mmCIF file of C-alpha atoms in Angstrom:
data_model
loop_
_atom_site.group_PDB
_atom_site.id
_atom_site.type_symbol
_atom_site.label_atom_id
_atom_site.label_comp_id
_atom_site.label_asym_id
_atom_site.label_seq_id
_atom_site.Cartn_x
_atom_site.Cartn_y
_atom_site.Cartn_z
ATOM 1 C CA MET A 30 25.381 24.842 -16.285
ATOM 2 C CA ALA A 31 25.281 21.711 -18.434
ATOM 3 C CA SER A 32 24.450 19.507 -15.448
ATOM 4 C CA GLN A 33 21.658 21.861 -14.352
ATOM 5 C CA SER A 34 20.219 21.805 -17.864
ATOM 6 C CA SER A 35 20.392 18.019 -17.936
ATOM 7 C CA HIS A 36 18.694 17.828 -14.532
ATOM 8 C CA GLY A 37 15.917 20.171 -15.661
ATOM 9 C CA ASN A 38 15.276 18.230 -18.861
ATOM 10 C CA PHE A 39 15.115 14.943 -16.940
ATOM 11 C CA MET A 40 12.683 16.241 -14.315
ATOM 12 C CA LYS A 41 10.367 17.649 -17.003
ATOM 13 C CA ASN A 42 9.389 14.048 -17.698
ATOM 14 C CA PHE A 43 7.714 13.849 -14.274
ATOM 15 C CA LEU A 44 6.538 17.361 -13.368
ATOM 16 C CA ILE A 45 2.776 17.956 -13.421
ATOM 17 C CA PRO A 46 1.506 21.570 -13.598
ATOM 18 C CA ALA A 47 -0.147 22.693 -10.369
ATOM 19 C CA TYR A 48 -3.485 23.558 -12.008
ATOM 20 C CA VAL A 49 -3.893 19.907 -13.086
ATOM 21 C CA LEU A 50 -3.625 18.718 -9.482
ATOM 22 C CA VAL A 51 -5.334 21.502 -7.542
ATOM 23 C CA PRO A 52 -8.999 22.288 -8.297
ATOM 24 C CA GLU A 53 -9.817 25.911 -9.159
ATOM 25 C CA SER A 54 -6.153 26.895 -9.289
ATOM 26 C CA VAL A 55 -4.971 29.500 -11.783
ATOM 27 C CA VAL A 56 -3.500 28.296 -15.075
ATOM 28 C CA GLU A 57 -0.144 30.015 -15.513
ATOM 29 C CA GLY A 58 0.319 30.984 -19.146
ATOM 30 C CA SER A 59 -1.019 29.003 -22.090
ATOM 31 C CA ASN A 60 -0.800 25.235 -22.263
ATOM 32 C CA THR A 61 -1.507 24.990 -25.973
ATOM 33 C CA ASP A 62 2.173 24.772 -26.853
ATOM 34 C CA ILE A 63 3.178 22.517 -23.955
ATOM 35 C CA ASP A 64 3.351 18.770 -24.493
ATOM 36 C CA GLY A 65 3.087 17.883 -20.820
ATOM 37 C CA PRO A 66 5.135 15.279 -18.918
ATOM 38 C CA ASP A 67 5.957 11.936 -20.545
ATOM 39 C CA CYS A 68 5.931 10.134 -17.195
ATOM 40 C CA PRO A 69 3.730 12.090 -14.756
ATOM 41 C CA VAL A 70 3.958 10.728 -11.217
ATOM 42 C CA LEU A 71 2.282 11.098 -7.852
ATOM 43 C CA VAL A 72 4.388 10.086 -4.857
ATOM 44 C CA PHE A 73 3.028 8.713 -1.568
ATOM 45 C CA VAL A 74 5.521 8.265 1.264
ATOM 46 C CA ASN A 75 4.997 6.587 4.616
ATOM 47 C CA SER A 76 7.237 8.940 6.574
ATOM 48 C CA LYS A 77 7.288 6.518 9.530
ATOM 49 C CA SER A 78 8.791 3.656 7.518
ATOM 50 C CA GLY A 79 12.465 2.815 7.476
ATOM 51 C CA GLY A 80 13.368 4.686 10.658
ATOM 52 C CA GLN A 81 14.430 8.160 9.559
ATOM 53 C CA LEU A 82 14.503 7.132 5.894
ATOM 54 C CA GLY A 83 10.822 7.859 5.295
ATOM 55 C CA GLY A 84 11.098 11.492 6.345
ATOM 56 C CA ASP A 85 14.338 11.988 4.410
ATOM 57 C CA LEU A 86 12.869 10.411 1.284
ATOM 58 C CA LEU A 87 9.766 12.589 1.539
ATOM 59 C CA LYS A 88 11.925 15.715 1.705
ATOM 60 C CA THR A 89 13.984 14.712 -1.346
ATOM 61 C CA TYR A 90 10.908 14.045 -3.484
ATOM 62 C CA GLN A 91 9.417 17.370 -2.399
ATOM 63 C CA GLU A 92 12.583 19.161 -3.513
ATOM 64 C CA LEU A 93 12.614 17.461 -6.918
ATOM 65 C CA LEU A 94 8.917 17.592 -7.816
ATOM 66 C CA ASN A 95 5.969 19.946 -7.618
ATOM 67 C CA GLU A 96 4.908 20.065 -3.947
ATOM 68 C CA ASN A 97 1.384 19.039 -5.001
ATOM 69 C CA GLN A 98 2.746 15.762 -6.392
ATOM 70 C CA VAL A 99 4.192 14.438 -3.107
ATOM 71 C CA PHE A 100 2.088 13.309 -0.149
ATOM 72 C CA ASP A 101 2.867 12.182 3.384
ATOM 73 C CA LEU A 102 0.582 9.230 4.179
ATOM 74 C CA GLY A 103 0.720 10.178 7.839
ATOM 75 C CA LYS A 104 -1.082 13.431 7.022
ATOM 76 C CA GLU A 105 -3.164 12.753 3.913
ATOM 77 C CA ALA A 106 -5.193 9.644 3.075
ATOM 78 C CA PRO A 107 -4.511 8.406 -0.485
ATOM 79 C CA ASP A 108 -8.181 7.713 -1.258
ATOM 80 C CA LYS A 109 -9.105 11.357 -0.681
ATOM 81 C CA VAL A 110 -6.059 12.620 -2.590
ATOM 82 C CA LEU A 111 -6.653 10.455 -5.659
ATOM 83 C CA SER A 112 -10.407 11.086 -5.687
ATOM 84 C CA ARG A 113 -9.805 14.847 -5.619
ATOM 85 C CA ILE A 114 -7.185 14.726 -8.364
ATOM 86 C CA TYR A 115 -9.186 12.464 -10.676
ATOM 87 C CA VAL A 116 -12.287 14.642 -10.336
ATOM 88 C CA ASN A 117 -10.190 17.636 -11.398
ATOM 89 C CA LEU A 118 -8.643 15.665 -14.274
ATOM 90 C CA GLU A 119 -12.096 14.643 -15.529
ATOM 91 C CA ASN A 120 -13.307 18.252 -15.433
ATOM 92 C CA LEU A 121 -10.260 19.445 -17.366
ATOM 93 C CA LYS A 122 -10.663 16.592 -19.843
ATOM 94 C CA LEU A 123 -14.231 17.716 -20.591
ATOM 95 C CA LYS A 124 -12.820 21.161 -21.382
ATOM 96 C CA GLY A 125 -10.369 19.635 -23.853
ATOM 97 C CA ASP A 126 -7.231 20.229 -21.785
ATOM 98 C CA ARG A 127 -4.494 18.278 -23.599
ATOM 99 C CA ILE A 128 -2.138 18.094 -20.622
ATOM 100 C CA ALA A 129 -4.842 16.702 -18.328
ATOM 101 C CA ILE A 130 -5.726 14.066 -20.929
ATOM 102 C CA LYS A 131 -2.066 13.061 -21.233
ATOM 103 C CA VAL A 132 -1.646 12.901 -17.446
ATOM 104 C CA MET A 133 -4.673 10.599 -17.148
ATOM 105 C CA GLU A 134 -3.264 8.295 -19.819
ATOM 106 C CA LYS A 135 0.320 8.145 -18.525
ATOM 107 C CA LEU A 136 0.059 8.731 -14.766
ATOM 108 C CA ARG A 137 2.140 6.448 -12.551
ATOM 109 C CA LEU A 138 2.135 6.207 -8.764
ATOM 110 C CA ILE A 139 5.188 5.794 -6.544
ATOM 111 C CA VAL A 140 4.532 4.459 -3.048
ATOM 112 C CA ALA A 141 7.339 4.323 -0.482
ATOM 113 C CA GLY A 142 6.748 2.077 2.515
ATOM 114 C CA GLY A 143 6.357 -1.539 3.524
ATOM 115 C CA ASP A 144 4.047 -4.228 2.173
ATOM 116 C CA GLY A 145 1.132 -2.833 4.176
ATOM 117 C CA THR A 146 1.576 0.631 2.684
ATOM 118 C CA ALA A 147 1.789 -0.773 -0.844
ATOM 119 C CA GLY A 148 -1.321 -2.872 -0.229
ATOM 120 C CA TRP A 149 -3.147 0.209 1.020
ATOM 121 C CA LEU A 150 -2.492 2.067 -2.255
ATOM 122 C CA LEU A 151 -3.405 -0.985 -4.333
ATOM 123 C CA GLY A 152 -6.698 -1.212 -2.459
ATOM 124 C CA VAL A 153 -7.449 2.470 -2.965
ATOM 125 C CA VAL A 154 -6.800 2.285 -6.718
ATOM 126 C CA CYS A 155 -8.937 -0.850 -6.941
ATOM 127 C CA ASP A 156 -11.833 0.825 -5.101
ATOM 128 C CA LEU A 157 -11.745 3.838 -7.447
ATOM 129 C CA GLU A 158 -12.722 1.521 -10.347
ATOM 130 C CA LEU A 159 -10.926 3.663 -12.920
ATOM 131 C CA SER A 160 -11.167 2.850 -16.614
ATOM 132 C CA HIS A 161 -7.382 3.178 -16.813
ATOM 133 C CA PRO A 162 -5.918 2.608 -13.316
ATOM 134 C CA PRO A 163 -2.380 3.967 -12.877
ATOM 135 C CA PRO A 164 0.437 1.433 -12.410
ATOM 136 C CA ILE A 165 2.169 1.528 -9.027
ATOM 137 C CA ALA A 166 5.921 1.412 -8.379
ATOM 138 C CA THR A 167 6.887 0.335 -4.855
ATOM 139 C CA VAL A 168 9.920 1.750 -3.046
ATOM 140 C CA PRO A 169 11.141 -0.953 -0.582
ATOM 141 C CA LEU A 170 11.038 1.120 2.590
ATOM 142 C CA GLY A 171 9.632 -1.491 4.986
ATOM 143 C CA THR A 172 11.085 -4.373 6.995
ATOM 144 C CA GLY A 173 10.426 -7.357 4.720
ATOM 145 C CA ASN A 174 9.518 -5.683 1.407
ATOM 146 C CA ASN A 175 8.110 -8.870 -0.111
ATOM 147 C CA LEU A 176 5.842 -7.037 -2.550
ATOM 148 C CA PRO A 177 8.566 -4.788 -4.051
ATOM 149 C CA PHE A 178 10.884 -7.802 -4.262
ATOM 150 C CA ALA A 179 8.293 -9.897 -6.120
ATOM 151 C CA PHE A 180 8.014 -7.202 -8.798
ATOM 152 C CA GLY A 181 11.702 -6.494 -9.215
ATOM 153 C CA TRP A 182 12.125 -3.343 -7.098
ATOM 154 C CA GLY A 183 14.404 -5.047 -4.573
ATOM 155 C CA LYS A 184 14.289 -5.746 -0.838
ATOM 156 C CA LYS A 185 16.923 -3.380 0.537
ATOM 157 C CA ASN A 186 15.939 0.055 1.826
ATOM 158 C CA PRO A 187 16.899 2.695 -0.780
ATOM 159 C CA GLY A 188 19.151 5.709 -0.577
ATOM 160 C CA THR A 189 17.393 8.997 0.141
ATOM 161 C CA ASP A 190 19.785 11.394 -1.597
ATOM 162 C CA GLU A 191 18.895 13.179 -4.818
ATOM 163 C CA GLN A 192 20.917 10.879 -7.059
ATOM 164 C CA SER A 193 19.346 7.718 -5.608
ATOM 165 C CA VAL A 194 15.839 9.116 -6.001
ATOM 166 C CA LYS A 195 16.493 10.198 -9.587
ATOM 167 C CA SER A 196 17.892 6.743 -10.341
ATOM 168 C CA PHE A 197 14.692 5.143 -9.035
ATOM 169 C CA MET A 198 12.553 7.567 -11.035
ATOM 170 C CA HIS A 199 14.479 6.596 -14.156
ATOM 171 C CA GLN A 200 13.561 2.967 -13.432
ATOM 172 C CA VAL A 201 9.918 3.993 -13.031
ATOM 173 C CA MET A 202 9.987 5.748 -16.395
ATOM 174 C CA LYS A 203 11.429 2.663 -18.150
ATOM 175 C CA ALA A 204 9.440 0.012 -16.251
ATOM 176 C CA LYS A 205 6.899 -2.197 -18.020
ATOM 177 C CA GLU A 206 3.430 -2.707 -16.588
ATOM 178 C CA MET A 207 2.604 -6.072 -15.001
ATOM 179 C CA LYS A 208 -0.696 -7.505 -13.833
ATOM 180 C CA ILE A 209 -1.170 -8.491 -10.194
ATOM 181 C CA ASP A 210 -3.656 -10.932 -8.675
ATOM 182 C CA ASN A 211 -6.332 -9.410 -6.472
ATOM 183 C CA TRP A 212 -7.558 -11.747 -3.723
ATOM 184 C CA HIS A 213 -10.752 -10.907 -1.839
ATOM 185 C CA ILE A 214 -11.426 -11.970 1.734
ATOM 186 C CA LEU A 215 -14.721 -12.220 3.588
ATOM 187 C CA MET A 216 -14.363 -12.673 7.350
ATOM 188 C CA ARG A 217 -17.214 -13.409 9.754
ATOM 189 C CA MET A 218 -17.044 -13.441 13.541
ATOM 190 C CA ARG A 219 -19.857 -14.509 15.822
ATOM 191 C CA ALA A 220 -21.438 -11.466 17.440
ATOM 192 C CA PRO A 221 -21.253 -11.602 21.248
ATOM 193 C CA LYS A 222 -24.605 -11.926 22.988
ATOM 194 C CA VAL A 223 -23.527 -9.352 25.561
ATOM 195 C CA GLY A 224 -21.627 -6.199 24.627
ATOM 196 C CA ASP A 225 -19.941 -5.472 21.340
ATOM 197 C CA CYS A 226 -16.797 -6.777 19.668
ATOM 198 C CA ASP A 227 -15.758 -3.266 18.643
ATOM 199 C CA PRO A 228 -13.076 -1.772 20.928
ATOM 200 C CA ILE A 229 -14.080 1.253 23.000
ATOM 201 C CA PRO A 230 -11.072 3.404 22.041
ATOM 202 C CA PRO A 231 -10.525 3.792 18.278
ATOM 203 C CA LEU A 232 -7.562 1.749 17.097
ATOM 204 C CA GLU A 233 -4.942 3.178 14.757
ATOM 205 C CA LEU A 234 -4.679 0.258 12.377
ATOM 206 C CA PRO A 235 -1.520 -0.633 10.448
ATOM 207 C CA HIS A 236 -1.593 0.266 6.762
ATOM 208 C CA SER A 237 -2.143 -3.393 5.823
ATOM 209 C CA LEU A 238 -5.674 -3.219 7.289
ATOM 210 C CA HIS A 239 -6.806 0.007 5.639
ATOM 211 C CA ALA A 240 -8.226 -2.066 2.775
ATOM 212 C CA PHE A 241 -10.577 -3.876 5.202
ATOM 213 C CA HIS A 242 -14.054 -2.552 5.940
ATOM 214 C CA ARG A 243 -16.931 -3.544 8.192
ATOM 215 C CA VAL A 244 -19.946 -4.649 6.139
ATOM 216 C CA SER A 245 -23.185 -2.829 6.968
ATOM 217 C CA GLU A 246 -26.224 -4.789 8.101
ATOM 218 C CA ALA A 247 -28.015 -3.826 4.870
ATOM 219 C CA ASP A 248 -25.292 -5.434 2.730
ATOM 220 C CA GLU A 249 -26.207 -8.741 1.078
ATOM 221 C CA LEU A 250 -23.035 -10.276 2.512
ATOM 222 C CA SER A 251 -24.131 -9.523 6.057
ATOM 223 C CA MET A 252 -25.215 -12.535 8.116
ATOM 224 C CA GLU A 253 -27.441 -12.456 11.168
ATOM 225 C CA GLY A 254 -25.570 -13.135 14.384
ATOM 226 C CA CYS A 255 -22.188 -12.297 12.847
ATOM 227 C CA HIS A 256 -19.956 -9.303 12.338
ATOM 228 C CA THR A 257 -18.781 -9.377 8.720
ATOM 229 C CA PHE A 258 -15.654 -7.746 7.309
ATOM 230 C CA ARG A 259 -14.478 -7.666 3.719
ATOM 231 C CA GLY A 260 -11.199 -6.697 2.120
ATOM 232 C CA GLY A 261 -8.412 -7.968 -0.066
ATOM 233 C CA PHE A 262 -4.750 -8.757 -0.317
ATOM 234 C CA TRP A 263 -2.187 -8.743 -3.103
ATOM 235 C CA ASN A 264 0.791 -10.694 -1.780
ATOM 236 C CA TYR A 265 -0.039 -12.344 1.529
ATOM 237 C CA PHE A 266 -2.228 -12.046 4.595
ATOM 238 C CA SER A 267 -1.756 -13.366 8.103
ATOM 239 C CA MET A 268 -4.058 -14.575 10.826
ATOM 240 C CA GLY A 269 -3.709 -16.027 14.288
ATOM 241 C CA MET A 270 -0.277 -15.855 15.838
ATOM 242 C CA ASP A 271 1.479 -14.572 12.718
ATOM 243 C CA ALA A 272 -0.923 -11.630 12.570
ATOM 244 C CA GLN A 273 -0.423 -11.087 16.310
ATOM 245 C CA ILE A 274 3.329 -10.786 15.788
ATOM 246 C CA SER A 275 2.851 -8.319 12.928
ATOM 247 C CA TYR A 276 0.552 -6.166 15.034
ATOM 248 C CA ALA A 277 2.924 -6.351 18.024
ATOM 249 C CA PHE A 278 5.711 -5.055 15.771
ATOM 250 C CA HIS A 279 3.471 -2.231 14.507
ATOM 251 C CA SER A 280 2.504 -1.238 18.068
ATOM 252 C CA GLU A 281 6.077 -1.348 19.362
ATOM 253 C CA ARG A 282 7.322 0.795 16.478
ATOM 254 C CA LYS A 283 4.559 3.307 17.121
ATOM 255 C CA LEU A 284 5.482 3.583 20.832
ATOM 256 C CA HIS A 285 9.268 3.631 20.365
ATOM 257 C CA PRO A 286 10.108 4.874 16.848
ATOM 258 C CA GLU A 287 13.661 5.693 17.976
ATOM 259 C CA LYS A 288 14.388 1.949 18.271
ATOM 260 C CA PHE A 289 13.566 1.261 14.626
ATOM 261 C CA LYS A 290 16.335 3.085 12.800
ATOM 262 C CA ASN A 291 17.347 0.619 10.095
ATOM 263 C CA GLN A 292 16.154 -2.470 8.280
ATOM 264 C CA LEU A 293 18.507 -4.954 9.977
ATOM 265 C CA VAL A 294 17.480 -3.848 13.486
ATOM 266 C CA ASN A 295 13.818 -3.990 12.466
ATOM 267 C CA GLN A 296 14.195 -7.536 11.165
ATOM 268 C CA SER A 297 15.955 -8.562 14.379
ATOM 269 C CA THR A 298 13.149 -7.060 16.485
ATOM 270 C CA TYR A 299 10.563 -8.866 14.369
ATOM 271 C CA ALA A 300 12.379 -12.172 14.920
ATOM 272 C CA LYS A 301 12.514 -11.605 18.687
ATOM 273 C CA LEU A 302 8.787 -10.901 18.790
ATOM 274 C CA GLY A 303 8.226 -14.109 16.856
ATOM 275 C CA CYS A 304 10.149 -16.134 19.426
ATOM 276 C CA THR A 305 8.369 -14.586 22.405
ATOM 277 C CA GLN A 306 4.973 -15.231 20.805
ATOM 278 C CA GLY A 307 5.785 -18.925 20.517
ATOM 279 C CA TRP A 308 6.868 -19.575 16.948
ATOM 280 C CA PHE A 309 9.289 -22.251 18.112
ATOM 281 C CA PHE A 310 7.659 -23.345 21.372
ATOM 282 C CA ALA A 311 3.946 -23.643 20.580
ATOM 283 C CA PRO A 312 2.143 -26.741 21.917
ATOM 284 C CA LEU A 313 2.065 -29.694 19.550
ATOM 285 C CA PHE A 314 -1.708 -29.978 19.653
ATOM 286 C CA HIS A 315 -4.574 -27.542 19.911
ATOM 287 C CA PRO A 316 -8.250 -28.179 20.607
ATOM 288 C CA PRO A 317 -10.609 -28.390 17.599
ATOM 289 C CA SER A 318 -11.727 -24.805 18.190
ATOM 290 C CA ARG A 319 -8.254 -23.722 17.096
ATOM 291 C CA SER A 320 -8.754 -25.245 13.650
ATOM 292 C CA VAL A 321 -9.083 -22.872 10.720
ATOM 293 C CA CYS A 322 -11.758 -23.168 8.058
ATOM 294 C CA VAL A 323 -11.100 -21.387 4.784
ATOM 295 C CA ASP A 324 -13.610 -21.236 1.933
ATOM 296 C CA LEU A 325 -11.710 -20.494 -1.275
ATOM 297 C CA SER A 326 -13.608 -19.168 -4.285
ATOM 298 C CA LEU A 327 -11.927 -19.373 -7.690
ATOM 299 C CA VAL A 328 -13.672 -18.141 -10.856
ATOM 300 C CA GLY A 329 -17.094 -18.734 -9.394
ATOM 301 C CA GLN A 330 -16.289 -22.146 -7.864
ATOM 302 C CA ARG A 331 -15.973 -22.654 -4.128
ATOM 303 C CA PHE A 332 -13.454 -24.946 -2.464
ATOM 304 C CA PRO A 333 -13.711 -25.457 1.317
ATOM 305 C CA MET A 334 -10.345 -26.113 2.963
ATOM 306 C CA PHE A 335 -9.790 -27.148 6.573
ATOM 307 C CA PHE A 336 -6.539 -26.824 8.479
ATOM 308 C CA ARG A 337 -5.608 -28.253 11.871
ATOM 309 C CA LEU A 338 -2.701 -26.134 13.069
ATOM 310 C CA PHE A 339 -0.568 -28.510 15.108
ATOM 311 C CA PHE A 340 2.588 -26.474 15.551
ATOM 312 C CA PHE A 341 1.516 -22.887 15.127
ATOM 313 C CA GLN A 342 -1.445 -20.915 16.344
ATOM 314 C CA GLY A 343 -1.417 -18.871 13.166
ATOM 315 C CA SER A 344 -1.020 -19.085 9.451
ATOM 316 C CA LYS A 345 0.177 -17.025 6.527
ATOM 317 C CA PHE A 346 -1.321 -17.293 3.073
ATOM 318 C CA ALA A 347 1.022 -16.050 0.390
ATOM 319 C CA LYS A 348 0.706 -15.392 -3.318
ATOM 320 C CA LYS A 349 4.063 -15.856 -5.000
ATOM 321 C CA PRO A 350 5.112 -16.489 -8.603
ATOM 322 C CA PHE A 351 4.087 -19.999 -9.755
ATOM 323 C CA ASN A 352 2.431 -20.869 -6.404
ATOM 324 C CA ILE A 353 -1.227 -20.549 -5.431
ATOM 325 C CA GLY A 354 -0.430 -20.222 -1.766
ATOM 326 C CA GLU A 355 1.221 -21.654 1.276
#
């Protein structure tokens, strides 16, 4: 009985009443004598990450928390979820609901997935332009997990049992907020004179590209004769061959999920794809058309940078502690 009481007291720190999350739901009892959670959380899980780990982790969080606090990214888009919840929170705040006000002030997000999944949530929160954006804790459920590692959450895939999840939630409750750089990218491609560059069948993009959007022709950033895309990144972005390898890995995992059961196997598969794409056997020289032109803007100043890629037909730009990029 003592352990059950201890478990209940611990979970009260995170549990959000259903009426706060679901519009027009019935308020059970009076909330005037309830303080509300000290560390309210919303959990987003990429159930396809980490082999079977994503699905197992989703189930554990659903058992521990209110079902309206846990979301499968394969079924619900985070932008729609957060927009719906924040609209409801604002309405309750106008009515003087103390619990809703506390949730808005102390809400934290937990996102379980790889770097692309974490970047997707960061982009969504950024686009919402909230006066007090919720901090995001990243569960390292991907292959590389560079973003969770950079912020102290580790690289190794986590345990999915109740004790492991509660241990991580305890870390979330005690964690201090940190700022993260937000890099914006503007990409232009020459529009073909015949046909269209858009693929005929709709592509299911990896989570890392959900933060990218096609700019409309009416947008001031649009340029005649070009297709313009805009987006951002928070840790690194890839282009050329490196991006091709990342997309090949995403496509292979989508076709054969049974082959991607654990982190070590995933890393091995990624390395094999890198070799077959030519990481170690690319030609020493490429024609000038292979060169990359990057226009870097920093605090209102623009710095054009030109790269001739002699050994690799791709490049990765990374933001790491104490380094601008590589």
